[in-house]
Amino acid sequence: GEDVEQSLFLSVREGDSSVINCTYTDSSSTYLYWYKQEPGAGLQLLTYIFSNMDMKQDQRLTVLLNKKDKHLSLRIADTQTGDSAIYFCAELPMDSSYKLIFGSGTRLLVRP
Amino acid sequence: DGGITQSPKYLFRKEGQNVTLSCEQNLNHDAMYWYRQDPGQGLRLIYYSQIVNDFQKGDIAEGYSVSREKKESFPLTVTSAQKNPTAFYLCASRPDRGGTQYFGPGTRLTVL
């Protein structure tokens, strides 16, 4: 079945790198997404990667995709206190009628 | 100023009352979605609409209803049949091409 799994919590020190991991099950997924949610707010699209790519970099964000292991990661360089939020991974299976499948989210806490 | 608006931000209702949550977008997106988010959990799809005058049930449609009379608007009614309506409700929209969904700021519904 379709399922996206993420670890629940990650704590890092300000200035360090953060790595948030995600595993998905549908090998037909065409796009994989990372969204950020701050307290009481909606989801903000951070970045996405097409399934034929291995890596995508956008300023402090680096997305790595391992299709063989169905593993996706988001690395945030030089993590700041403003990065504290919940991060959701989502996949778009090919035959999903454009319905995204979301993970449960990883809460990132950045300690000063 | 393009975007997705949801109103109100906070909504309180007595048990047994129906309540309608508003979602409007001026992005000219064809598809719109409603999600429910409970504390510490991911997003669950309630209803979605790929085109005006058409919509489909998501994973947790029971106790909810929607309409899509205009491209810009996709209101969600939480009926008295929904057993646990207190939650954070998120609306999203998607352009015709591509799977990326963009989210509104959310409405927090509390049923007393």
PDB file of N, CA, C and O in Angstrom, chain A residues 70-95:
ATOM      1  N   LYS A  70      14.047   3.799  -2.211  1.00  0.00           N
ATOM      2  CA  LYS A  70      12.862   4.644  -1.986  1.00  0.00           C
ATOM      3  C   LYS A  70      13.104   5.549  -0.776  1.00  0.00           C
ATOM      4  O   LYS A  70      12.276   5.631   0.143  1.00  0.00           O
ATOM      5  N   HIS A  71      14.216   6.231  -0.787  1.00  0.00           N
ATOM      6  CA  HIS A  71      14.605   7.081   0.330  1.00  0.00           C
ATOM      7  C   HIS A  71      14.858   8.497  -0.169  1.00  0.00           C
ATOM      8  O   HIS A  71      15.542   8.718  -1.169  1.00  0.00           O
ATOM      9  N   LEU A  72      14.286   9.437   0.551  1.00  0.00           N
ATOM     10  CA  LEU A  72      14.398  10.862   0.237  1.00  0.00           C
ATOM     11  C   LEU A  72      14.928  11.572   1.468  1.00  0.00           C
ATOM     12  O   LEU A  72      14.522  11.243   2.596  1.00  0.00           O
ATOM     13  N   SER A  73      15.837  12.509   1.271  1.00  0.00           N
ATOM     14  CA  SER A  73      16.307  13.285   2.420  1.00  0.00           C
ATOM     15  C   SER A  73      16.362  14.765   2.078  1.00  0.00           C
ATOM     16  O   SER A  73      16.495  15.146   0.911  1.00  0.00           O
ATOM     17  N   LEU A  74      16.233  15.567   3.123  1.00  0.00           N
ATOM     18  CA  LEU A  74      16.337  17.024   3.010  1.00  0.00           C
ATOM     19  C   LEU A  74      17.435  17.474   3.962  1.00  0.00           C
ATOM     20  O   LEU A  74      17.343  17.236   5.167  1.00  0.00           O
ATOM     21  N   ARG A  75      18.463  18.090   3.408  1.00  0.00           N
ATOM     22  CA  ARG A  75      19.537  18.616   4.229  1.00  0.00           C
ATOM     23  C   ARG A  75      19.425  20.130   4.247  1.00  0.00           C
ATOM     24  O   ARG A  75      19.312  20.778   3.197  1.00  0.00           O
ATOM     25  N   ILE A  76      19.435  20.689   5.457  1.00  0.00           N
ATOM     26  CA  ILE A  76      19.418  22.144   5.631  1.00  0.00           C
ATOM     27  C   ILE A  76      20.777  22.536   6.181  1.00  0.00           C
ATOM     28  O   ILE A  76      21.154  22.131   7.289  1.00  0.00           O
ATOM     29  N   ALA A  77      21.512  23.299   5.412  1.00  0.00           N
ATOM     30  CA  ALA A  77      22.833  23.751   5.855  1.00  0.00           C
ATOM     31  C   ALA A  77      22.695  24.972   6.753  1.00  0.00           C
ATOM     32  O   ALA A  77      21.747  25.759   6.615  1.00  0.00           O
ATOM     33  N   ASP A  78      23.635  25.109   7.703  1.00  0.00           N
ATOM     34  CA  ASP A  78      23.659  26.286   8.570  1.00  0.00           C
ATOM     35  C   ASP A  78      22.271  26.547   9.164  1.00  0.00           C
ATOM     36  O   ASP A  78      21.676  27.621   8.986  1.00  0.00           O
ATOM     37  N   THR A  79      21.747  25.576   9.853  1.00  0.00           N
ATOM     38  CA  THR A  79      20.376  25.651  10.360  1.00  0.00           C
ATOM     39  C   THR A  79      20.200  26.815  11.325  1.00  0.00           C
ATOM     40  O   THR A  79      21.020  27.041  12.222  1.00  0.00           O
ATOM     41  N   GLN A  80      19.118  27.552  11.135  1.00  0.00           N
ATOM     42  CA  GLN A  80      18.826  28.727  11.953  1.00  0.00           C
ATOM     43  C   GLN A  80      17.588  28.474  12.822  1.00  0.00           C
ATOM     44  O   GLN A  80      16.785  27.583  12.531  1.00  0.00           O
ATOM     45  N   THR A  81      17.399  29.293  13.846  1.00  0.00           N
ATOM     46  CA  THR A  81      16.234  29.104  14.718  1.00  0.00           C
ATOM     47  C   THR A  81      14.932  29.257  13.938  1.00  0.00           C
ATOM     48  O   THR A  81      13.920  28.635  14.265  1.00  0.00           O
ATOM     49  N   GLY A  82      14.951  30.061  12.887  1.00  0.00           N
ATOM     50  CA  GLY A  82      13.768  30.219  12.049  1.00  0.00           C
ATOM     51  C   GLY A  82      13.423  28.979  11.241  1.00  0.00           C
ATOM     52  O   GLY A  82      12.342  28.900  10.648  1.00  0.00           O
ATOM     53  N   ASP A  83      14.320  28.012  11.234  1.00  0.00           N
ATOM     54  CA  ASP A  83      14.036  26.747  10.545  1.00  0.00           C
ATOM     55  C   ASP A  83      13.240  25.792  11.418  1.00  0.00           C
ATOM     56  O   ASP A  83      12.778  24.749  10.936  1.00  0.00           O
ATOM     57  N   SER A  84      13.071  26.123  12.690  1.00  0.00           N
ATOM     58  CA  SER A  84      12.277  25.272  13.582  1.00  0.00           C
ATOM     59  C   SER A  84      10.841  25.213  13.066  1.00  0.00           C
ATOM     60  O   SER A  84      10.180  26.248  12.909  1.00  0.00           O
ATOM     61  N   ALA A  85      10.373  24.023  12.772  1.00  0.00           N
ATOM     62  CA  ALA A  85       9.048  23.832  12.160  1.00  0.00           C
ATOM     63  C   ALA A  85       8.818  22.334  12.011  1.00  0.00           C
ATOM     64  O   ALA A  85       9.651  21.520  12.405  1.00  0.00           O
ATOM     65  N   ILE A  86       7.691  21.998  11.410  1.00  0.00           N
ATOM     66  CA  ILE A  86       7.426  20.605  11.023  1.00  0.00           C
ATOM     67  C   ILE A  86       7.656  20.489   9.529  1.00  0.00           C
ATOM     68  O   ILE A  86       7.188  21.340   8.754  1.00  0.00           O
ATOM     69  N   TYR A  87       8.368  19.453   9.125  1.00  0.00           N
ATOM     70  CA  TYR A  87       8.686  19.242   7.722  1.00  0.00           C
ATOM     71  C   TYR A  87       7.977  17.977   7.233  1.00  0.00           C
ATOM     72  O   TYR A  87       8.110  16.914   7.826  1.00  0.00           O
ATOM     73  N   PHE A  88       7.231  18.158   6.158  1.00  0.00           N
ATOM     74  CA  PHE A  88       6.473  17.046   5.587  1.00  0.00           C
ATOM     75  C   PHE A  88       7.077  16.627   4.252  1.00  0.00           C
ATOM     76  O   PHE A  88       7.357  17.459   3.387  1.00  0.00           O
ATOM     77  N   CYS A  89       7.217  15.336   4.119  1.00  0.00           N
ATOM     78  CA  CYS A  89       7.591  14.725   2.856  1.00  0.00           C
ATOM     79  C   CYS A  89       6.294  14.274   2.187  1.00  0.00           C
ATOM     80  O   CYS A  89       5.347  13.854   2.861  1.00  0.00           O
ATOM     81  N   ALA A  90       6.228  14.359   0.856  1.00  0.00           N
ATOM     82  CA  ALA A  90       5.033  13.900   0.139  1.00  0.00           C
ATOM     83  C   ALA A  90       5.441  13.317  -1.202  1.00  0.00           C
ATOM     84  O   ALA A  90       6.397  13.789  -1.830  1.00  0.00           O
ATOM     85  N   GLU A  91       4.711  12.288  -1.622  1.00  0.00           N
ATOM     86  CA  GLU A  91       4.974  11.689  -2.921  1.00  0.00           C
ATOM     87  C   GLU A  91       3.746  11.809  -3.809  1.00  0.00           C
ATOM     88  O   GLU A  91       2.614  11.893  -3.317  1.00  0.00           O
ATOM     89  N   LEU A  92       3.995  11.832  -5.110  1.00  0.00           N
ATOM     90  CA  LEU A  92       2.920  11.889  -6.091  1.00  0.00           C
ATOM     91  C   LEU A  92       2.996  10.629  -6.948  1.00  0.00           C
ATOM     92  O   LEU A  92       3.755  10.579  -7.909  1.00  0.00           O
ATOM     93  N   PRO A  93       2.243   9.576  -6.580  1.00  0.00           N
ATOM     94  CA  PRO A  93       2.250   8.360  -7.395  1.00  0.00           C
ATOM     95  C   PRO A  93       1.675   8.638  -8.777  1.00  0.00           C
ATOM     96  O   PRO A  93       0.818   9.499  -8.954  1.00  0.00           O
ATOM     97  N   MET A  94       2.127   7.880  -9.755  1.00  0.00           N
ATOM     98  CA  MET A  94       1.761   8.148 -11.133  1.00  0.00           C
ATOM     99  C   MET A  94       0.255   8.023 -11.363  1.00  0.00           C
ATOM    100  O   MET A  94      -0.343   8.850 -12.017  1.00  0.00           O
ATOM    101  N   ASP A  95      -0.374   7.028 -10.766  1.00  0.00           N
ATOM    102  CA  ASP A  95      -1.793   6.800 -11.027  1.00  0.00           C
ATOM    103  C   ASP A  95      -2.666   7.265  -9.866  1.00  0.00           C
ATOM    104  O   ASP A  95      -3.599   6.592  -9.477  1.00  0.00           O
TER     105      ASP A  95
END
